[in-house]
mmCIF file with all atom_site columns, C-alpha atoms in Angstrom:
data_model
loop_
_atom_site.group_PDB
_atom_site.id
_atom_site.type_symbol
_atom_site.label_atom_id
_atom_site.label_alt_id
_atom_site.label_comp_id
_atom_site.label_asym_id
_atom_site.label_entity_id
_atom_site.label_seq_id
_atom_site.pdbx_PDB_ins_code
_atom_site.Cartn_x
_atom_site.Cartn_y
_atom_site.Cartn_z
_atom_site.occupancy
_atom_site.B_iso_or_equiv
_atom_site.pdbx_formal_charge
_atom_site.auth_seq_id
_atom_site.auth_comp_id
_atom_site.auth_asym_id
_atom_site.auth_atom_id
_atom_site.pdbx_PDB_model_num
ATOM 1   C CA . UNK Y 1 1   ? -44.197 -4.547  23.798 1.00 59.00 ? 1   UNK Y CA 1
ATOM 2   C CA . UNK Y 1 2   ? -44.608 -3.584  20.603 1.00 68.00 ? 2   UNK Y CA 1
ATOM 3   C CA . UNK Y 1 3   ? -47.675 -3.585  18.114 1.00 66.00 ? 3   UNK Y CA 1
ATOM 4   C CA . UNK Y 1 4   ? -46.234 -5.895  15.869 1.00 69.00 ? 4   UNK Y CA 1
ATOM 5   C CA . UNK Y 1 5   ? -45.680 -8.352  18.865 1.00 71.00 ? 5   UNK Y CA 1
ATOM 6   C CA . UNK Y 1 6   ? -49.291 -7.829  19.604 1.00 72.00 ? 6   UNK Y CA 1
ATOM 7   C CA . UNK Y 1 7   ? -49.974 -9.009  16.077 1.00 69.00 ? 7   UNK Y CA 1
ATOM 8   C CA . UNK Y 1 8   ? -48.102 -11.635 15.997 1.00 70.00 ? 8   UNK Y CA 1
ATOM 9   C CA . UNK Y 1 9   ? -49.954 -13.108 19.347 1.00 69.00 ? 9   UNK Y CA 1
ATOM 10  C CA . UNK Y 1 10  ? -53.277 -12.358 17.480 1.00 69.00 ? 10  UNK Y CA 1
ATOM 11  C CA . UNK Y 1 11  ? -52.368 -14.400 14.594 1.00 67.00 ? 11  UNK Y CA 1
ATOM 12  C CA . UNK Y 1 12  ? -51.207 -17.230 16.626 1.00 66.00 ? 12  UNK Y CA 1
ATOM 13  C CA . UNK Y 1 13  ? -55.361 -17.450 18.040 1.00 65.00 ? 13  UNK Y CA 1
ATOM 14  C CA . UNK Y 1 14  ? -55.595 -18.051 14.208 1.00 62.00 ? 14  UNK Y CA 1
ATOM 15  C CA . UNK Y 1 15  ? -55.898 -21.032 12.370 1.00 58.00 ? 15  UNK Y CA 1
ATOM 16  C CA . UNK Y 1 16  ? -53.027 -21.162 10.035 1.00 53.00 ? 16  UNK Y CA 1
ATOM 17  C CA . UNK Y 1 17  ? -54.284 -20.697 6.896  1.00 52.00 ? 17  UNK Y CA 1
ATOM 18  C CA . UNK Y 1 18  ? -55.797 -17.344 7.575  1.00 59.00 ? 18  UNK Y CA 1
ATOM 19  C CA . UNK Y 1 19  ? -51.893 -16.005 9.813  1.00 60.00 ? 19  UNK Y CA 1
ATOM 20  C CA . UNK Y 1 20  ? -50.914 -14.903 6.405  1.00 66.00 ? 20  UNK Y CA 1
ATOM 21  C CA . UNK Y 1 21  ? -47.963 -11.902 6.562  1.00 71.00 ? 21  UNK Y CA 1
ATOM 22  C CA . UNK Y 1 22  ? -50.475 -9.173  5.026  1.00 73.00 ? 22  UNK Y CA 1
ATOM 23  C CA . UNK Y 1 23  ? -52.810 -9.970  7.969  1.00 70.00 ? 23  UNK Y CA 1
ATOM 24  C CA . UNK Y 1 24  ? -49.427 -9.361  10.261 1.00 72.00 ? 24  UNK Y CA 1
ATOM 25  C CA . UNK Y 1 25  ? -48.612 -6.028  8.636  1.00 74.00 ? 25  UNK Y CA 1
ATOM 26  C CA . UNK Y 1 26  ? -52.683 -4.733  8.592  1.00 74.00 ? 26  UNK Y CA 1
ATOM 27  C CA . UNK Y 1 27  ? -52.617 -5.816  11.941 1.00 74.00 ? 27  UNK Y CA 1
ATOM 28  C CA . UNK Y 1 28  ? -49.627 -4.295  12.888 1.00 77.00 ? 28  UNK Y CA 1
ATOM 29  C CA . UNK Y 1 29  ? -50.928 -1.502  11.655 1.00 77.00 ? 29  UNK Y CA 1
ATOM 30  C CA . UNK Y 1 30  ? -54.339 -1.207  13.089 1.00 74.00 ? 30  UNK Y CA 1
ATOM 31  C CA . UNK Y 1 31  ? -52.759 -1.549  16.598 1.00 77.00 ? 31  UNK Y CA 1
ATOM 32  C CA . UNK Y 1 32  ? -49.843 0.928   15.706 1.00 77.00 ? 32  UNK Y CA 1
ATOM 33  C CA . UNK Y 1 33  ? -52.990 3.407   15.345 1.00 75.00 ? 33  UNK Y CA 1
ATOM 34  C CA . UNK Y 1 34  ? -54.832 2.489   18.068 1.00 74.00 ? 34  UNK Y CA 1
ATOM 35  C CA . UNK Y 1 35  ? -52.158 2.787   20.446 1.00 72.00 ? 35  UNK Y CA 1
ATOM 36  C CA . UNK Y 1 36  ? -50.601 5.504   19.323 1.00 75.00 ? 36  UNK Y CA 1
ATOM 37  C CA . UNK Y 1 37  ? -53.904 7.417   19.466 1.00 72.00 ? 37  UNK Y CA 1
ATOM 38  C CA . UNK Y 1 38  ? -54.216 6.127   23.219 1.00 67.00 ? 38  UNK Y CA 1
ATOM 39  C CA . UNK Y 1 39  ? -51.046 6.905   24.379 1.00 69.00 ? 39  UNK Y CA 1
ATOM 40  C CA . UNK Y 1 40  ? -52.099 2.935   25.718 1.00 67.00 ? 40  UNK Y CA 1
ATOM 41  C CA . UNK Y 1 41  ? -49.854 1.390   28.345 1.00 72.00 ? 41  UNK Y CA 1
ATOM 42  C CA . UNK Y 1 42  ? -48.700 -2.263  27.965 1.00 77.00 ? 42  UNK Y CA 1
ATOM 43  C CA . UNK Y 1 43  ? -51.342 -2.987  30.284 1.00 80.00 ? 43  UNK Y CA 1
ATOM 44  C CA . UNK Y 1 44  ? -54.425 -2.145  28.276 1.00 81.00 ? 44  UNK Y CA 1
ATOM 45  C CA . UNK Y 1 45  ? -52.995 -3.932  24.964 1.00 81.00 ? 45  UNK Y CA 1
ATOM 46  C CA . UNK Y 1 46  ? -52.087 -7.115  27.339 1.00 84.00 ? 46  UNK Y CA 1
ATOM 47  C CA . UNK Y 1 47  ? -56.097 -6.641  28.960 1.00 86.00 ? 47  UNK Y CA 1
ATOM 48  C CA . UNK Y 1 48  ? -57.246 -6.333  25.204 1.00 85.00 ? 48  UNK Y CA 1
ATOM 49  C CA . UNK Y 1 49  ? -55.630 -9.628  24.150 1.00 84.00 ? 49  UNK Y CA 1
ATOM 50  C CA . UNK Y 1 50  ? -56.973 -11.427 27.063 1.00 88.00 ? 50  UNK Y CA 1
ATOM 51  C CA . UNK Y 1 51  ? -60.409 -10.357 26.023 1.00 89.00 ? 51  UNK Y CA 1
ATOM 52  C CA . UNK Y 1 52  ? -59.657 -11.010 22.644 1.00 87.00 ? 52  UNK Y CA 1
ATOM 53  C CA . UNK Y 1 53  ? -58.120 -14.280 23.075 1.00 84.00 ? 53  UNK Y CA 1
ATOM 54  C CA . UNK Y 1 54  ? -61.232 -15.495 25.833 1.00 87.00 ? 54  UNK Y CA 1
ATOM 55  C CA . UNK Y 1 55  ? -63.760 -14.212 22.783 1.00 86.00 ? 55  UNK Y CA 1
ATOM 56  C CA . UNK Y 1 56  ? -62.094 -16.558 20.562 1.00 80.00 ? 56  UNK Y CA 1
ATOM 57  C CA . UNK Y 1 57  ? -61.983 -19.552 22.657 1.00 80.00 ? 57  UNK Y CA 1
ATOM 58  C CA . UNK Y 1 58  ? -65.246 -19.130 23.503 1.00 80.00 ? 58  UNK Y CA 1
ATOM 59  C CA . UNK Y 1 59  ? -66.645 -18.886 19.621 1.00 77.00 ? 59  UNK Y CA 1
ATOM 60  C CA . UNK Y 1 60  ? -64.691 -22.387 19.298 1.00 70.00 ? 60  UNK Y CA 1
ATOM 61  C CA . UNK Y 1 61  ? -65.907 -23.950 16.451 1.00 54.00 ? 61  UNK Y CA 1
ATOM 62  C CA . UNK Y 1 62  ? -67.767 -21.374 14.695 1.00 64.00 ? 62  UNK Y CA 1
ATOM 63  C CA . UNK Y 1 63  ? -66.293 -19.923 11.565 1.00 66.00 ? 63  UNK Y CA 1
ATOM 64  C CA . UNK Y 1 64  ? -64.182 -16.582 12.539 1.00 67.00 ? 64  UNK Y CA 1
ATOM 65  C CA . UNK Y 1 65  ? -62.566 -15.680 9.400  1.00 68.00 ? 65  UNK Y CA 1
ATOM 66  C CA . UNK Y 1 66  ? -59.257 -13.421 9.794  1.00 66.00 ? 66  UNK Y CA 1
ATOM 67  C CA . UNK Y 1 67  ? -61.415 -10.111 8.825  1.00 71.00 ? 67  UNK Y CA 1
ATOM 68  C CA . UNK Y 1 68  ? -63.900 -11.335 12.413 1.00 77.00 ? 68  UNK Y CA 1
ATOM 69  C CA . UNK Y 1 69  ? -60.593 -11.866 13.998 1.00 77.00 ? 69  UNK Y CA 1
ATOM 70  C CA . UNK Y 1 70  ? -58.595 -8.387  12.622 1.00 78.00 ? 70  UNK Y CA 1
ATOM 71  C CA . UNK Y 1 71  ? -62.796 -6.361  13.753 1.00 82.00 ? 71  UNK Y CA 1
ATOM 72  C CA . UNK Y 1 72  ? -62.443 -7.870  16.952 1.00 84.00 ? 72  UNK Y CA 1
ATOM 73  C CA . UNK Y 1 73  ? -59.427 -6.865  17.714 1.00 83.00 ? 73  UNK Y CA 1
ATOM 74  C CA . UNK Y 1 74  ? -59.965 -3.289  17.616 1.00 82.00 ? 74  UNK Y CA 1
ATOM 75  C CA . UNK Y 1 75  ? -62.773 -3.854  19.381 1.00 85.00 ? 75  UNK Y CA 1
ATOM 76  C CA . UNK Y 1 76  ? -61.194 -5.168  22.303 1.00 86.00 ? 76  UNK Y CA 1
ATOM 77  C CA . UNK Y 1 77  ? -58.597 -2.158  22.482 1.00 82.00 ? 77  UNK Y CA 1
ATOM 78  C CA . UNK Y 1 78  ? -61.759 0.312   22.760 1.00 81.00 ? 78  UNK Y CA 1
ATOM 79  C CA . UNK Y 1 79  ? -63.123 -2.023  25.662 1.00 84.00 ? 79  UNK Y CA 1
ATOM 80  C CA . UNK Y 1 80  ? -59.830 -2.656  27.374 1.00 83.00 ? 80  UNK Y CA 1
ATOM 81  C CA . UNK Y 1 81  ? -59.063 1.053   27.454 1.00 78.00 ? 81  UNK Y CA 1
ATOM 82  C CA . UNK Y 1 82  ? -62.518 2.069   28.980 1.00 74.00 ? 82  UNK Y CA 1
ATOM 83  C CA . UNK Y 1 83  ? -62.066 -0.547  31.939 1.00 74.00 ? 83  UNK Y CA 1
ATOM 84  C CA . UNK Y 1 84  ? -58.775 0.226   32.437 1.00 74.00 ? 84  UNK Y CA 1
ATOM 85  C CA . UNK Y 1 85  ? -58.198 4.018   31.314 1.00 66.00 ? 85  UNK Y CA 1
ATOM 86  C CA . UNK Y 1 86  ? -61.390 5.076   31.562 1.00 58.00 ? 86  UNK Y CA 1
ATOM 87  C CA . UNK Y 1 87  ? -60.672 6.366   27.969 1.00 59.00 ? 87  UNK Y CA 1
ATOM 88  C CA . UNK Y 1 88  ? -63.885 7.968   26.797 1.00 60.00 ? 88  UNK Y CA 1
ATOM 89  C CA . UNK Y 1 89  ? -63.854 8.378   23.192 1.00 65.00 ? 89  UNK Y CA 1
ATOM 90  C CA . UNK Y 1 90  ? -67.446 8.527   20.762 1.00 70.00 ? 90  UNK Y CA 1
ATOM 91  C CA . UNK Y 1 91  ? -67.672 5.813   18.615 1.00 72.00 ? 91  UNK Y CA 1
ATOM 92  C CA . UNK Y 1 92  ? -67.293 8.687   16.009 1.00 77.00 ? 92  UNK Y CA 1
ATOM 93  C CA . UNK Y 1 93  ? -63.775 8.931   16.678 1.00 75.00 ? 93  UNK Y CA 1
ATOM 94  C CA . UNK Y 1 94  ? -63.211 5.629   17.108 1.00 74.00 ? 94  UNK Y CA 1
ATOM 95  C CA . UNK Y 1 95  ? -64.674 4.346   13.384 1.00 77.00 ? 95  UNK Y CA 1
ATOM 96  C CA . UNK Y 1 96  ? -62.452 7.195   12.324 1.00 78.00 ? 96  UNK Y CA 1
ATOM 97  C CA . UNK Y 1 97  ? -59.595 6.096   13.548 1.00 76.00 ? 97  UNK Y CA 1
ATOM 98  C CA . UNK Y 1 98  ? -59.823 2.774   12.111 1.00 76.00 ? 98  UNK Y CA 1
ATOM 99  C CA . UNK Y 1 99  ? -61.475 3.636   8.938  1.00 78.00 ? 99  UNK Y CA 1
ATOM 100 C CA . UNK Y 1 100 ? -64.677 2.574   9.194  1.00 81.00 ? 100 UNK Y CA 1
ATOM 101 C CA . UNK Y 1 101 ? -68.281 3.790   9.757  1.00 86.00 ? 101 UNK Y CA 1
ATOM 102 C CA . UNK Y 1 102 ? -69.686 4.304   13.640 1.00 85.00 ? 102 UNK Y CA 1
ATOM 103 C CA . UNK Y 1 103 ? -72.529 1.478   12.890 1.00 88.00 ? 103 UNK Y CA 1
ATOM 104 C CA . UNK Y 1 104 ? -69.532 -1.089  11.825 1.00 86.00 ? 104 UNK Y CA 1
ATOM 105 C CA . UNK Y 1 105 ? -68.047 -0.363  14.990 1.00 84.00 ? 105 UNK Y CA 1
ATOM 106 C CA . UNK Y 1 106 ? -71.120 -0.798  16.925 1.00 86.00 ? 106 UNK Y CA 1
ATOM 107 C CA . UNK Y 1 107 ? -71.819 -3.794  15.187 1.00 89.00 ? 107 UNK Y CA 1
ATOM 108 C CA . UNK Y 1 108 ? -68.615 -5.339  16.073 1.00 87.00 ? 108 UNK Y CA 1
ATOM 109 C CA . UNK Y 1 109 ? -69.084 -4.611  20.021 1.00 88.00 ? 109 UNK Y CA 1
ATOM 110 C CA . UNK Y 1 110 ? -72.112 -6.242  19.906 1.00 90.00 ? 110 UNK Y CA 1
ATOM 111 C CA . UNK Y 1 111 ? -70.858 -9.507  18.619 1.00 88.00 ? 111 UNK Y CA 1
ATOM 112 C CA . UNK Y 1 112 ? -67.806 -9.342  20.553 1.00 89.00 ? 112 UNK Y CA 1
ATOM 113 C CA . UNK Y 1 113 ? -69.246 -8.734  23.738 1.00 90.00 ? 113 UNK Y CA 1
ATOM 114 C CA . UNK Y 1 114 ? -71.761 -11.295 23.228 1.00 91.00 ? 114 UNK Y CA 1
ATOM 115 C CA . UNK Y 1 115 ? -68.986 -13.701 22.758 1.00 88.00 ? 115 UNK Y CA 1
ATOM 116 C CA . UNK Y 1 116 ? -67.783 -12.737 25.799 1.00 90.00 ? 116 UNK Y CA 1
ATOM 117 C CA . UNK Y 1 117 ? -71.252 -13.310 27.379 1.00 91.00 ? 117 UNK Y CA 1
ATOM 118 C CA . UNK Y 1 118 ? -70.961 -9.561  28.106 1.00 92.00 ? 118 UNK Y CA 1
ATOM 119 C CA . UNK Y 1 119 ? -68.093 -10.220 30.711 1.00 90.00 ? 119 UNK Y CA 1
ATOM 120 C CA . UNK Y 1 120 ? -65.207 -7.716  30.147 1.00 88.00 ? 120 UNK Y CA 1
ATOM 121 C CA . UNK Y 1 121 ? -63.182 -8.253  33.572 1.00 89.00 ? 121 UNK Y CA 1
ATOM 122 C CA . UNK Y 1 122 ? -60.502 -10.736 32.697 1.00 87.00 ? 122 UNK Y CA 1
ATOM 123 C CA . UNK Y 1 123 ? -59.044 -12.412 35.876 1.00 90.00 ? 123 UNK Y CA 1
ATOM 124 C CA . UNK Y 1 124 ? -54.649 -12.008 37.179 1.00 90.00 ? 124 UNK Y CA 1
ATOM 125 C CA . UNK Y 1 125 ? -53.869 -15.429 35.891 1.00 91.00 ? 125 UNK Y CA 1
ATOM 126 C CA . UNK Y 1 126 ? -55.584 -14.564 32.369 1.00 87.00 ? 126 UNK Y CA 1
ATOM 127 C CA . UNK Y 1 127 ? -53.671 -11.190 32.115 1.00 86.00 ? 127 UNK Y CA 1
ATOM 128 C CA . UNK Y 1 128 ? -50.369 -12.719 33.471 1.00 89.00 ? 128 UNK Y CA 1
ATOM 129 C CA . UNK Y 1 129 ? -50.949 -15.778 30.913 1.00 86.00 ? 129 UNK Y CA 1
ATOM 130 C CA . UNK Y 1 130 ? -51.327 -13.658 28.167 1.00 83.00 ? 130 UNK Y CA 1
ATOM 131 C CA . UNK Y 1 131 ? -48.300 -11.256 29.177 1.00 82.00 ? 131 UNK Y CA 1
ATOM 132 C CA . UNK Y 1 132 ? -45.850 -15.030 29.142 1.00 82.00 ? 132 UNK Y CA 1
ATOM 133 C CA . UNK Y 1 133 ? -46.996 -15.752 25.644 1.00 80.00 ? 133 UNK Y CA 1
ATOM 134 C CA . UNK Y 1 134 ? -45.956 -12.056 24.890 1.00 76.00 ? 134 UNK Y CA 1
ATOM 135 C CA . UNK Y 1 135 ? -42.361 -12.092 26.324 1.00 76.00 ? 135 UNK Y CA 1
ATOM 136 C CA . UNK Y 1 136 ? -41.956 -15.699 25.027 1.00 75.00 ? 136 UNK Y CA 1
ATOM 137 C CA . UNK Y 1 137 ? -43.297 -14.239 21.148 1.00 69.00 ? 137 UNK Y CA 1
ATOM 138 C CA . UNK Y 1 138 ? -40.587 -11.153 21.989 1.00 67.00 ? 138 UNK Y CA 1
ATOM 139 C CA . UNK Y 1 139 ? -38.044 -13.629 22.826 1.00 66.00 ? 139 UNK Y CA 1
ATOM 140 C CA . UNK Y 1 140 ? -38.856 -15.796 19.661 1.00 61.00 ? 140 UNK Y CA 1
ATOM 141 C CA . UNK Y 1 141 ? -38.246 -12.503 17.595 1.00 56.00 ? 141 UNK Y CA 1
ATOM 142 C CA . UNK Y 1 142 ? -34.914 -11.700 19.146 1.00 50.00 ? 142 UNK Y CA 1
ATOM 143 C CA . UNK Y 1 143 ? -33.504 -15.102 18.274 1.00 49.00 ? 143 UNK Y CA 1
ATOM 144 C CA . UNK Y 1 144 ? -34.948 -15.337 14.921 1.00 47.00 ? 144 UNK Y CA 1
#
């Protein structure tokens, strides 16, 4: 799977107006970084979009605007590669990596994980849900 598929999952959790193609290529792009800098399996990016796609359900009908959306996404690449990689990077190199200061970061964990109601273990049929609507997306792309 590739980081562009990844995007193009997280901007079908978005409402339309905001899946705009410069959203797709800066989040292409933040998850080209992220995972590159990981070395992150399939596994973790699948585990991220689970959490990422649970925190978004969950905020249902409060206003997430793409930037929320685009925050929370990296977000849920540092948590999925703790619980799953036990990848132990300072929020220092973290911010850095994504351009942006530690206390953004920390910031954006704390209303992430309070969306989650500070659950981060995401259950089989969630990750196996979310890895369908991948190989469907990767399927879409081939034909189109």
């Amino acid at each position: 799977m590739s980081a562009s598929e990844a995007a193009t999952f997280i901007l079908h959790l978005l409402r339309p107006v905001e899946a705009t193609q410069e959203r797709l290529e800066t989040l292409t792009a933040l998850l080209e970084r992220l995972t590159t800098f990981l070395e992150a399996s399939e596994a973790v990016v699948v585990y991220a979009l689970g959490l990422l796609r649970r925190a978004l359900t969950r905020a249902g009908r409060r206003h997430l605007d793409g930037a929320d959306v685009e925050a929370f996404a990296i977000v849920a690449i540092v948590v999925a590669s703790g619980m799953l990689e036990d990848a132990t990077f300072s929020k220092r190199d973290w911010a850095a990596l994504v351009r942006r200061s530690p206390a953004r970061l920390v910031v954006w964990e704390a209303r992430f994980l309070a969306l989650l109601g500070f659950e981060t273990l995401i259950s089989r049929q969630e990750f196996e849900k979310v890895r369908r609507r991948l190989k469907a997306l990767e399927r879409l792309e081939v034909v189109g």
